[in-house]
Tab-separated table of C-alpha atoms (C1' of nucleotides) in Angstrom:
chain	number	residue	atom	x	y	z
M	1459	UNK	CA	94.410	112.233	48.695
M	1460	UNK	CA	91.280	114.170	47.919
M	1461	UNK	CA	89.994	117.189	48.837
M	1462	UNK	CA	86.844	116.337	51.101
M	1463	UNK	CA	88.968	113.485	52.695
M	1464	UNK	CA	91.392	115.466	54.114
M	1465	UNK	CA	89.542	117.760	55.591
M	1466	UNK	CA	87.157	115.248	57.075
M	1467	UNK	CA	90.687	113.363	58.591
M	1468	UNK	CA	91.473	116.478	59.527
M	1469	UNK	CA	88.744	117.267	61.831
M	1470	UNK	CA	88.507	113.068	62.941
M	1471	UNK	CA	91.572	113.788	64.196
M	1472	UNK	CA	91.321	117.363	65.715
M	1473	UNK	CA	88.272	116.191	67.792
M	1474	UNK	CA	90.391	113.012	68.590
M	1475	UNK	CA	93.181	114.952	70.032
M	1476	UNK	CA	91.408	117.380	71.550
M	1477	UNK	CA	89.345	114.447	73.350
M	1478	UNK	CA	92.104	113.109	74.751
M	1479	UNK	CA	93.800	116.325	75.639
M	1480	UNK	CA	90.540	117.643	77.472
M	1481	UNK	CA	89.826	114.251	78.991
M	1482	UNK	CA	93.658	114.446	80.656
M	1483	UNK	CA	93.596	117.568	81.684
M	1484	UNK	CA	90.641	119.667	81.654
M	1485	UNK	CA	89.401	122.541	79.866
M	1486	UNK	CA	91.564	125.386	81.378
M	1487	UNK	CA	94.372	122.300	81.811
M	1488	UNK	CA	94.272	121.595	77.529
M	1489	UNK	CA	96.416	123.678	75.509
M	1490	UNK	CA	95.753	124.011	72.022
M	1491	UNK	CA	99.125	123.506	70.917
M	1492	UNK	CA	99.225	120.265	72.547
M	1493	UNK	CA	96.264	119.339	70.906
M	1494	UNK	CA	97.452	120.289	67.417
M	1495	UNK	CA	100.498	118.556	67.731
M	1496	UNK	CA	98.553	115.362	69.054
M	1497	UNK	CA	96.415	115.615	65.870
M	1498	UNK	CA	99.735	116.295	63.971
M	1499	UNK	CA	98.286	118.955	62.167
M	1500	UNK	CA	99.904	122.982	62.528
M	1501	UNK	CA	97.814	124.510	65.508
M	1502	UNK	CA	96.192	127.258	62.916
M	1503	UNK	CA	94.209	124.467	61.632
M	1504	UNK	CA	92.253	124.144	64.427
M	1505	UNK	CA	90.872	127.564	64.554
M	1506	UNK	CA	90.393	126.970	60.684
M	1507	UNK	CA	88.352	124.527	60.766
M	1508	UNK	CA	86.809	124.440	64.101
M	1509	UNK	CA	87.121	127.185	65.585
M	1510	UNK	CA	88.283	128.557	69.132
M	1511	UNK	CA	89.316	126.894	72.298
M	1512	UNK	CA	85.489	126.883	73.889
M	1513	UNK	CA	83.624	126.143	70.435
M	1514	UNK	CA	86.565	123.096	69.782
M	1515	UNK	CA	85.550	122.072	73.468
M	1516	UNK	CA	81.615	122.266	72.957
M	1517	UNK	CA	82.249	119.875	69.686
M	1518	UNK	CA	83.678	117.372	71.853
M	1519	UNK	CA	81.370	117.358	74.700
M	1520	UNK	CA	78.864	116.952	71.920
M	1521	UNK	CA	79.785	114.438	70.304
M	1522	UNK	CA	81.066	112.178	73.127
M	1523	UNK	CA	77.325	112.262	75.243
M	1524	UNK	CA	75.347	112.893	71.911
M	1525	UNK	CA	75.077	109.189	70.800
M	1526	UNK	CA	75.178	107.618	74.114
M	1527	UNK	CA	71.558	107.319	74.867
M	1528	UNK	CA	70.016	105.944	72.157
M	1529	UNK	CA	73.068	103.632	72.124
M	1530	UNK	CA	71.893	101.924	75.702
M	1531	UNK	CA	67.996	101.901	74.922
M	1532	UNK	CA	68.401	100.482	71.651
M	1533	UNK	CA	69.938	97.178	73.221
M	1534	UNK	CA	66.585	96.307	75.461
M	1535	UNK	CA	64.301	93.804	73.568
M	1536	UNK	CA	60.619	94.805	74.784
M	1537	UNK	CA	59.431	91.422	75.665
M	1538	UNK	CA	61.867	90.725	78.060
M	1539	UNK	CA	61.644	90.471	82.057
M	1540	UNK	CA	62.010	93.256	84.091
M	1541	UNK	CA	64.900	91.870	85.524
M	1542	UNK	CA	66.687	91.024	82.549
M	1543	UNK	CA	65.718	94.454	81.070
M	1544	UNK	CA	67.416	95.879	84.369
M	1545	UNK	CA	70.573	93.888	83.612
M	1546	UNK	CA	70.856	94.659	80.011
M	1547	UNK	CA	70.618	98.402	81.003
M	1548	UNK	CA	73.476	97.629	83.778
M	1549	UNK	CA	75.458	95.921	80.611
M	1550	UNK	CA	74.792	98.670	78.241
M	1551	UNK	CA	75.754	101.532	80.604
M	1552	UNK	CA	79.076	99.449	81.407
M	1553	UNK	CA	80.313	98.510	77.477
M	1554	UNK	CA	79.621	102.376	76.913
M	1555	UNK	CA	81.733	103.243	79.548
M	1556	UNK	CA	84.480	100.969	77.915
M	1557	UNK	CA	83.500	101.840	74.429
M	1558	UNK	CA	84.501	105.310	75.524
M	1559	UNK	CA	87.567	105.954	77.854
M	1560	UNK	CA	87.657	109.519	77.782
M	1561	UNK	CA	83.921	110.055	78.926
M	1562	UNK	CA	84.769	109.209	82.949
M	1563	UNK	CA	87.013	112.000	83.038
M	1564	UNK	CA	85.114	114.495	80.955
M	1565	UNK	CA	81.950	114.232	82.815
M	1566	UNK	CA	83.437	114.468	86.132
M	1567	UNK	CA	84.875	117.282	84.988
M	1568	UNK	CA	81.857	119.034	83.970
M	1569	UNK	CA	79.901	117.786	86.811
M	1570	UNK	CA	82.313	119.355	89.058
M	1571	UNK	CA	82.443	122.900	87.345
M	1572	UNK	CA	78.339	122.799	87.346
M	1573	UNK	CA	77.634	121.537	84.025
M	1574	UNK	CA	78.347	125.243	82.212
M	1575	UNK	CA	79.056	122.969	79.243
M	1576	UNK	CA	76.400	120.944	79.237
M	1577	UNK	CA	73.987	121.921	76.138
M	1578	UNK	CA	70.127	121.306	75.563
M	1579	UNK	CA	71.234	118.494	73.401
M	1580	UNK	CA	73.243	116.547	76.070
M	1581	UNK	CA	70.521	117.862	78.609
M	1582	UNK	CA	67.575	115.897	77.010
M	1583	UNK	CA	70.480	112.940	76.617
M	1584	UNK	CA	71.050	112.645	79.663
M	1585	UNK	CA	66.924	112.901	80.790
M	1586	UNK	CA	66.604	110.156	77.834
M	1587	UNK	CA	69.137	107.676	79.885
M	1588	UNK	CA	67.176	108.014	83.278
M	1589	UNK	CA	63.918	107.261	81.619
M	1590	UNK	CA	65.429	103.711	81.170
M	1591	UNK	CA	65.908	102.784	84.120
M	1592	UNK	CA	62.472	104.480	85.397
M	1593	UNK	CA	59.968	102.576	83.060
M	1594	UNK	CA	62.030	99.350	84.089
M	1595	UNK	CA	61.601	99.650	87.304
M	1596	UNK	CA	58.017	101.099	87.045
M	1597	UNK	CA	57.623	97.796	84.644
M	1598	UNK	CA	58.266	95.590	87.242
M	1599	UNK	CA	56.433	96.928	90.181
M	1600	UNK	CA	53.376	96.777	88.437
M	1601	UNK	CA	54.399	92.877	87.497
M	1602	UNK	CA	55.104	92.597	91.369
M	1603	UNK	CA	58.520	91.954	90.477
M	1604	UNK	CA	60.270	94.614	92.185
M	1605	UNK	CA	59.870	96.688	94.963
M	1606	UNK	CA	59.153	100.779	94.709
M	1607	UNK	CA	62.683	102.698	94.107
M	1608	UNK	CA	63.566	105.929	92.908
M	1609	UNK	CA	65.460	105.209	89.589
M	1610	UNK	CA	67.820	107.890	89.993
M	1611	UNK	CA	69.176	107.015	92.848
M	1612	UNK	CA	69.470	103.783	91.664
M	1613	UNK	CA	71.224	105.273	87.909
M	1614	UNK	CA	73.501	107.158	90.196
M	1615	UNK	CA	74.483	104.155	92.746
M	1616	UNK	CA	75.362	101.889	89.175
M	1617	UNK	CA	77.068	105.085	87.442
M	1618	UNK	CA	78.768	106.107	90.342
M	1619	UNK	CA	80.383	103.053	90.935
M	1620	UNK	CA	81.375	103.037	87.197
M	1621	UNK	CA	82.632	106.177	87.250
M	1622	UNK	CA	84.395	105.308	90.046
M	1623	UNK	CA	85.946	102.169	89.685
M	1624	UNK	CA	87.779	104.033	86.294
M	1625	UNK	CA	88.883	106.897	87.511
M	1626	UNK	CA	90.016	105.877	91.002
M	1627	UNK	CA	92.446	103.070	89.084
M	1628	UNK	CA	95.559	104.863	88.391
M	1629	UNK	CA	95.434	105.557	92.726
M	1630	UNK	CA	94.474	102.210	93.298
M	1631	UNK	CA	97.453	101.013	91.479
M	1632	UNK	CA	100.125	103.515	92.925
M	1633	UNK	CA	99.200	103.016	96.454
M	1634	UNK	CA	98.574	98.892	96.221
M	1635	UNK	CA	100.008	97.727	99.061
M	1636	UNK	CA	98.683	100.018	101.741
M	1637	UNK	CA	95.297	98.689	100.338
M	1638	UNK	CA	92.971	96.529	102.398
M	1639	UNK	CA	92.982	93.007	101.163
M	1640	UNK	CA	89.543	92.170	99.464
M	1641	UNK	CA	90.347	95.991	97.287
M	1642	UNK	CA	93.429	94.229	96.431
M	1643	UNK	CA	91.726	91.451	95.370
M	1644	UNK	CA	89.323	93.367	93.088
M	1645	UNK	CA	92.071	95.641	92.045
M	1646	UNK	CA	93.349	92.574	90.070
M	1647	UNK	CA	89.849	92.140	88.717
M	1648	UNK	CA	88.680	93.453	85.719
M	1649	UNK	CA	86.144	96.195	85.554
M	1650	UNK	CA	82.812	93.645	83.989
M	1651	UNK	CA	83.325	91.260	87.124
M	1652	UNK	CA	82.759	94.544	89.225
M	1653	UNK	CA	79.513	94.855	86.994
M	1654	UNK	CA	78.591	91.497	87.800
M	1655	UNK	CA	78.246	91.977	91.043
M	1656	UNK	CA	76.826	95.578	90.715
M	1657	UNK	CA	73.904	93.767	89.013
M	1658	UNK	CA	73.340	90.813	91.683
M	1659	UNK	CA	73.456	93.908	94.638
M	1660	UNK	CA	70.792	95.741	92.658
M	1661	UNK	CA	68.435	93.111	92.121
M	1662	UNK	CA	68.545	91.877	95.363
M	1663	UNK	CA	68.195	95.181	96.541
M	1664	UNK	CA	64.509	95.779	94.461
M	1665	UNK	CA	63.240	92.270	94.447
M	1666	UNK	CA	59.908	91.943	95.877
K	1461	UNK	CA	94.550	143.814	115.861
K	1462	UNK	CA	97.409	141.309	117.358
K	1463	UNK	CA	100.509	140.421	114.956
K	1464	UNK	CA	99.874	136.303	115.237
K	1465	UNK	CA	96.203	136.948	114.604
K	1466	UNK	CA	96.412	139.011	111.621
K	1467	UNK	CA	98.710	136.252	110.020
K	1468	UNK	CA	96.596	133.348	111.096
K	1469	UNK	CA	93.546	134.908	109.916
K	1470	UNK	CA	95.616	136.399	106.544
K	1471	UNK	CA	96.103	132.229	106.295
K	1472	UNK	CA	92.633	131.274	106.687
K	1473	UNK	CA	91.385	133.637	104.392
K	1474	UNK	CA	93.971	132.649	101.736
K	1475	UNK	CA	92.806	128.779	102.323
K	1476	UNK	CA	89.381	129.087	102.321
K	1477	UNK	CA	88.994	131.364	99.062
K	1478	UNK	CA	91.755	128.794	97.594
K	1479	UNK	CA	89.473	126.280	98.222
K	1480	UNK	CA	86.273	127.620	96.797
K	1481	UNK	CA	88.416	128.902	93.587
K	1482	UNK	CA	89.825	125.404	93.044
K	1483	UNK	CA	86.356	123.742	93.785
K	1484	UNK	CA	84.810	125.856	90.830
K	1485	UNK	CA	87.936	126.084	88.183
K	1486	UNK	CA	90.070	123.280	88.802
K	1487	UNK	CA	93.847	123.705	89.255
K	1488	UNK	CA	94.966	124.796	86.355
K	1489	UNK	CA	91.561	127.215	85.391
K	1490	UNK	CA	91.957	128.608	89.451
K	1491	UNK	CA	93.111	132.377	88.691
K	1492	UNK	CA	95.570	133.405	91.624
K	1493	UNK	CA	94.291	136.435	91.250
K	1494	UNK	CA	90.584	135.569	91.550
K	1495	UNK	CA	92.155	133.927	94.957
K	1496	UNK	CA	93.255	136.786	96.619
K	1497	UNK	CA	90.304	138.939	95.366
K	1498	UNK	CA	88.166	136.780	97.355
K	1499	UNK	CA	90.727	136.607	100.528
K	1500	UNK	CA	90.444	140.083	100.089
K	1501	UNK	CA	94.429	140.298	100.160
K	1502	UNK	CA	96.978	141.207	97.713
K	1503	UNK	CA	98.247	138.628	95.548
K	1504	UNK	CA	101.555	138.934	96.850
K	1505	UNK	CA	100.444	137.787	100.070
K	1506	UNK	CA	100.080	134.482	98.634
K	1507	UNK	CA	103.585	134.055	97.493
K	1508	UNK	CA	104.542	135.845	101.129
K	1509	UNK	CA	102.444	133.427	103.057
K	1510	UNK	CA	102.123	130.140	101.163
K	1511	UNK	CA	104.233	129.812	98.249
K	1512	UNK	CA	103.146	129.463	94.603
K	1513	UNK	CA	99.793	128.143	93.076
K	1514	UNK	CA	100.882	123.978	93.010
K	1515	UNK	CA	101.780	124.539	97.056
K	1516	UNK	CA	98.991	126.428	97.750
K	1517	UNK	CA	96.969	123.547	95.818
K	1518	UNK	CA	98.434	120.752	97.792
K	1519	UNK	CA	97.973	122.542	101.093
K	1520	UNK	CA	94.092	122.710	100.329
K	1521	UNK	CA	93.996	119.138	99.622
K	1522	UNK	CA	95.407	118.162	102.167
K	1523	UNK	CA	93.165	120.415	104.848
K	1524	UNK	CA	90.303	119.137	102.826
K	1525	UNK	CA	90.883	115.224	103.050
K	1526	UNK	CA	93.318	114.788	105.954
K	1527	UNK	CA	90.628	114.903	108.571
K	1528	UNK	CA	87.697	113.116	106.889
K	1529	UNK	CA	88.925	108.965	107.703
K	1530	UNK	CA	89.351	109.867	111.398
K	1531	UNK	CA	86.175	111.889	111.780
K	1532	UNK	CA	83.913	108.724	110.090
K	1533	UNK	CA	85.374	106.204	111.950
K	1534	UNK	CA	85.029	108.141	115.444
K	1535	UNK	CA	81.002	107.597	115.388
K	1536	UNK	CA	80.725	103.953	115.306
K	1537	UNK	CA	80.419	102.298	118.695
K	1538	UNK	CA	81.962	98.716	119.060
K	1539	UNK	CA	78.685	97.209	120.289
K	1540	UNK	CA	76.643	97.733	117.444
K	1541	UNK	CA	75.148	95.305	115.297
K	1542	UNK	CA	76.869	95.271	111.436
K	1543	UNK	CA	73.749	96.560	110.250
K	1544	UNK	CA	73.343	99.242	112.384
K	1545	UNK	CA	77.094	100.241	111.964
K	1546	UNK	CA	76.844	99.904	107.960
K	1547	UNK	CA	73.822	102.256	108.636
K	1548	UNK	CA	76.387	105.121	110.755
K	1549	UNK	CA	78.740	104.403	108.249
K	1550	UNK	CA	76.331	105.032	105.303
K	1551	UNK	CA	75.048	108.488	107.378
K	1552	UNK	CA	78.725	109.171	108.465
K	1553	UNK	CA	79.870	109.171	104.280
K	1554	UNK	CA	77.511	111.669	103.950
K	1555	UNK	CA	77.312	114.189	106.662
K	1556	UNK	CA	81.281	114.568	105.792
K	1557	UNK	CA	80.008	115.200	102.349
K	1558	UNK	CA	77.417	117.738	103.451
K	1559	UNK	CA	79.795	119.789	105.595
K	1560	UNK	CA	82.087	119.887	102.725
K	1561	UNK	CA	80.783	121.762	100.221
K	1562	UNK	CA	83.488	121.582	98.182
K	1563	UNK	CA	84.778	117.926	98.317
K	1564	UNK	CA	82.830	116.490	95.703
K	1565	UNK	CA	84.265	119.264	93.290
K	1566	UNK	CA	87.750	118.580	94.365
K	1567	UNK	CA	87.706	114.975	94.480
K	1568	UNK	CA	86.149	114.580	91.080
K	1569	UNK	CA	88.285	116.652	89.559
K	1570	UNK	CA	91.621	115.125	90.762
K	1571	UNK	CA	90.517	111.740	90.323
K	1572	UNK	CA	89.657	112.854	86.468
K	1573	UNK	CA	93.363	113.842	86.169
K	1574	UNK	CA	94.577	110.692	87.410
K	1575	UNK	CA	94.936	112.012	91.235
K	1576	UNK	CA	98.207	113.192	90.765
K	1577	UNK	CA	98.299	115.486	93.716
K	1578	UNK	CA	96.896	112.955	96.388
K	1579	UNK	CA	99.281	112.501	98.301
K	1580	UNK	CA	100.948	109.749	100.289
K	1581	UNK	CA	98.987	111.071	103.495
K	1582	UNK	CA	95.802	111.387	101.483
K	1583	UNK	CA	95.968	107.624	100.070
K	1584	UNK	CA	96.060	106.431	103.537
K	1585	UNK	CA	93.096	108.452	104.537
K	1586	UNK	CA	91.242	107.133	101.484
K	1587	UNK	CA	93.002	103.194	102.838
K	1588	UNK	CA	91.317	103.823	105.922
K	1589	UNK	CA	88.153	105.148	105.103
K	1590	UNK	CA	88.094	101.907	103.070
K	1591	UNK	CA	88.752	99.434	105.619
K	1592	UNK	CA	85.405	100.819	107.419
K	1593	UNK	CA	82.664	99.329	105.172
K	1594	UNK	CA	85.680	95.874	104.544
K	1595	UNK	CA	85.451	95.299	108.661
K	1596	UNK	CA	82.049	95.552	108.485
K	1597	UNK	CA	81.347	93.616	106.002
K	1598	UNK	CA	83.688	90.878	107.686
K	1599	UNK	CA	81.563	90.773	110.414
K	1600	UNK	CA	78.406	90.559	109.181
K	1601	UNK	CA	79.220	87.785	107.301
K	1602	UNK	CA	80.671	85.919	110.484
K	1603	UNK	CA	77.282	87.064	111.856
K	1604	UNK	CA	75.099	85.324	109.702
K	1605	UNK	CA	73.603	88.917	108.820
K	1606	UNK	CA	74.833	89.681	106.014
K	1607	UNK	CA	76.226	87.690	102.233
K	1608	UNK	CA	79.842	87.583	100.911
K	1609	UNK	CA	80.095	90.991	99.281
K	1610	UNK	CA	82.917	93.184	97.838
K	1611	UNK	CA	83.171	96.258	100.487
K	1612	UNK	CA	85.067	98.593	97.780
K	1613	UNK	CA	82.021	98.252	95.510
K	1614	UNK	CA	79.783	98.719	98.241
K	1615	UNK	CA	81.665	101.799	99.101
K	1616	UNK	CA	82.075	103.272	95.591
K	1617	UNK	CA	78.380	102.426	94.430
K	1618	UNK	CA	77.231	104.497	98.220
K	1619	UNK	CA	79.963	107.564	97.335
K	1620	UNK	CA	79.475	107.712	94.006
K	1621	UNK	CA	75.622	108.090	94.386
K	1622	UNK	CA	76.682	110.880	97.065
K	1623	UNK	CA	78.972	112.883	94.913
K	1624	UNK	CA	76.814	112.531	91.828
K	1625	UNK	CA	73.875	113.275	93.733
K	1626	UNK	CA	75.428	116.641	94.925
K	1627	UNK	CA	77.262	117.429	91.419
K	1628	UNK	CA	74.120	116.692	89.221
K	1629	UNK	CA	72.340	119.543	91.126
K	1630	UNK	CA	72.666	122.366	89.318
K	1631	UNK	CA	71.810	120.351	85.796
K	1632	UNK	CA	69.428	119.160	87.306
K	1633	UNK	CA	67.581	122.166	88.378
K	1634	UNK	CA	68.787	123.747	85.214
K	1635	UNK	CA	66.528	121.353	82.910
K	1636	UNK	CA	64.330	120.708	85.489
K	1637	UNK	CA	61.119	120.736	83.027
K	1638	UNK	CA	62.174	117.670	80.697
K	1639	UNK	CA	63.116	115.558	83.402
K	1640	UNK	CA	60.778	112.400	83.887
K	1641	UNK	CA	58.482	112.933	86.921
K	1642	UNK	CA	60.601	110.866	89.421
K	1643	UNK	CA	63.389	112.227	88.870
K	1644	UNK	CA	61.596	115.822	89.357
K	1645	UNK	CA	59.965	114.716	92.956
K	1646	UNK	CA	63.676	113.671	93.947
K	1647	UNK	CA	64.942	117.331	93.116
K	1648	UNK	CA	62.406	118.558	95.410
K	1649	UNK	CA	64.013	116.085	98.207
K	1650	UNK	CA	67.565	116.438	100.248
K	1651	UNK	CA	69.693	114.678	100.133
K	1652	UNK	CA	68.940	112.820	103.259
K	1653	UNK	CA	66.168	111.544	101.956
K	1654	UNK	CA	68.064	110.075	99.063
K	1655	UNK	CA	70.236	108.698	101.800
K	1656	UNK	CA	67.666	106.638	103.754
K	1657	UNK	CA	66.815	105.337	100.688
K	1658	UNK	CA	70.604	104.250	99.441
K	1659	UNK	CA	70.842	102.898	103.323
K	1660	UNK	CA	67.498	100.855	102.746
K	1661	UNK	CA	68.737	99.583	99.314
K	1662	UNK	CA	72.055	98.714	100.575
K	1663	UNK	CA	71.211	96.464	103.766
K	1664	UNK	CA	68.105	94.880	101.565
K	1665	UNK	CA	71.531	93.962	99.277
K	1666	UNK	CA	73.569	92.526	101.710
K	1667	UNK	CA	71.313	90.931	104.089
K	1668	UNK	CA	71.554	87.044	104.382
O	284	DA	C1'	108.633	158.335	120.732
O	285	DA	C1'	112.062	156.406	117.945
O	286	DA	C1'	113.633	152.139	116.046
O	287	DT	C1'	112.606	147.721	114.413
O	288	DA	C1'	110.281	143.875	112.526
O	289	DG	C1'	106.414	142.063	110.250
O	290	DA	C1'	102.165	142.623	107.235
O	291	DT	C1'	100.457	144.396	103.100
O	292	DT	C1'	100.236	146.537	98.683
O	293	DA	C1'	100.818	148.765	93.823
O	294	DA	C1'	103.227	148.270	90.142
O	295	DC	C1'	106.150	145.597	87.726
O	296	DT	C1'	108.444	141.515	84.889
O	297	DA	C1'	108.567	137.083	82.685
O	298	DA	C1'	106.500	133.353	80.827
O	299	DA	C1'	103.019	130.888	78.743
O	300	DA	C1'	99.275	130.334	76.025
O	301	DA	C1'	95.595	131.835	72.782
O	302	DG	C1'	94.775	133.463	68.532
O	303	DT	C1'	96.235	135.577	63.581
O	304	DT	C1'	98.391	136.216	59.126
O	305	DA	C1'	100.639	135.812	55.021
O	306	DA	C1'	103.015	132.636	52.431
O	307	DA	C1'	103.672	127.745	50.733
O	308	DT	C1'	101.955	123.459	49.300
O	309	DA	C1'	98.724	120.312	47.224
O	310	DA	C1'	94.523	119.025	44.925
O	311	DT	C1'	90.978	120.298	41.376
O	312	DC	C1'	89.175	122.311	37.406
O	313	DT	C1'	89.352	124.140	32.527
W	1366	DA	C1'	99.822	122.515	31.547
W	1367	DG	C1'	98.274	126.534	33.698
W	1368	DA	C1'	94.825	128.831	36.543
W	1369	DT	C1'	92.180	128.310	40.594
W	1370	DT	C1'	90.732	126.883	44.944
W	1371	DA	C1'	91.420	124.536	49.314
W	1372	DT	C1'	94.684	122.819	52.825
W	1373	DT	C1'	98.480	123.454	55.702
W	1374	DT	C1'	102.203	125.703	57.915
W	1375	DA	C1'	105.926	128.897	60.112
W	1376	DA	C1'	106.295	132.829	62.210
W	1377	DC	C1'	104.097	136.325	64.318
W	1378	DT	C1'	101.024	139.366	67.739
W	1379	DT	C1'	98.160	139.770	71.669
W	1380	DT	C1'	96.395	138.467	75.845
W	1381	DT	C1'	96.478	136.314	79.976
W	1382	DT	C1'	98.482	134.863	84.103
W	1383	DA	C1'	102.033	133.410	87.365
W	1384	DG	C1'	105.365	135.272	89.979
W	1385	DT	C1'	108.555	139.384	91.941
W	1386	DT	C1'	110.080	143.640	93.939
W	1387	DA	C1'	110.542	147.670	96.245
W	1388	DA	C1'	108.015	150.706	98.805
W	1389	DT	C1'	104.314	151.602	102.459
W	1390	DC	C1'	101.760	150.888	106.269
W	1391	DT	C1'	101.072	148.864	110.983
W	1392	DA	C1'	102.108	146.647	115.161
W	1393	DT	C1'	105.741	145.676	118.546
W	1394	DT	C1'	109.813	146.498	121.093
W	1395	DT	C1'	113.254	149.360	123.483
DNA sequence: AAATAGATTAACTAAAAAGTTAAATAATCT
DNA sequence: AGATTATTTAACTTTTTAGTTAATCTATTT
């Protein structure tokens, strides 16, 4: 194989690894020799070629929220309605959720340890994704389409429920039967007919 | 001071700085050490009161989530209309939240790894605080008052808003400056405020 | 007040995990 | 093909952290 290509698999699979590794368990949880042998590469290759445990842990926070904004506002054609613009934003925050099945567990993570983690970069990510919903909802109150509603609160309801619905699976599943029926019911139910609903709640909620 | 009472308070000391460690590091970055600094104990008492770090984990989950089902359910009166009871619910979800500093923490985190520590006693709490919002929801639709809707959604988009809400704060304040201007006038708010409006959202959802 | 039992600690050990190094292997260049 | 440069590894050191122990201090009992 060449030179440049193994390197570059190299680190694909480092970050890869160490994704999965810090997703499971954590930051203080993930131990580097896990990772390396995950990546199936000798642990010394990691500090190599990315460096320690915290810089190896900044790379992956990075690139998991870095391309996740412009990835959910590139989706929303400008002539559509308000409500349809809402709904696409519902969609595209759902397929990136899917699209990436370590992010659930990372961000809770961080979220729960204050953020520490959280760069600039992700920072003016993360302000980029609220302004979606904001100018749709400011969109449609001044077409008298919607009522006034603080977009965050709104983000948070549709994220939180994502967020949610993922993590909360694996105890859904282990304690089934105690359940009450209709979680039951949506317990066999996949995640995007959860969505569906999410999305008729909301827009009943802002209509005009 | 009295033998009993030095050891009960010795306990509570333990517990508390347990929880507040575990809140900000997670189980596996909580320092035992860091623990009993903030008891203000030796570490030894730890071992001599409790047991070792995964016991003392699982006792402070449990302390933290075994009361929370019974103390919700308690404040809603059997003559109320659904709406007003999804309303005490709704207020109920999140005064527990705001005397608990350090649930969302917790709760994030072990739902991140998968919730292996909840126990059996904890999954019927979280069975029961479920079937709140599900009776409701029952009989508002056999009301008239309210439309067919899934009460574990409803539950997870209301709590999820909550937790993020409360675990967004410090980012939030942190890059205050770029956020867009709603979001900024929300940071000024409480949370109750963000409440009335979820409760607002939620019933204009719902209602038939 | 002397003896006893329980609370508490300082100092220790053992284990685990992060991080390093020098040597081996493989690709590239002349 | 031989020299050179980059990749990769096995084996190591260092640091951190959980857990223990034996001694000390303090309340209780006789």
């Amino acid at each position: 194989m060449e030179l440049r290509e193994k390197r570059d698999e190299s680190v694909r699979r480092i970050l890869e690894a160490a994704m999965s590794v810090f997703a499971e368990e954590g930051y203080s949880g993930a131990r580097v020799d896990e990772i390396a042998k995950r990546a199936g590469l000798n642990k010394a290759m990691i500090y190599y070629r990315i460096g320690d445990k915290l810089v190896l842990y900044t790379e992956v926070i990075h690139s998991l929220f870095g391309d996740i904004g412009s990835a959910i506002k590139g989706n929303i054609p400008a002539d559509a309605t308000p409500e349809e613009k809402l709904k696409i934003y519902i969609r595209g925050l759902a397929l990136t959720i899917a699209d990436h099945p370590y992010l659930p567990g990372i961000m809770m993570r961080e979220l729960a340890s204050g953020g520490g983690n959280i760069s600039e970069l992700v920072a003016e990510d993360f302000a980029s994704i609220l302004s979606i919903p904001a100018n749709i909802l400011t969109e449609g109150v001044n077409k008298g389409a919607f009522i006034k509603t603080n977009p965050v609160i709104l983000h948070m309801m549709v994220v939180g429920f994502m967020m949610f619905f993922r993590t909360t699976e694996p105890v859904r599943k282990r304690y089934f039967e105690r359940l009450p029926e209709d979680v039951r019911i949506l317990n066999e139910k996949s995640i995007s007919e959860g969505v569906n609903e999410v999305e008729r709640l909301v827009l009943r909620a802002i209509k005009a």
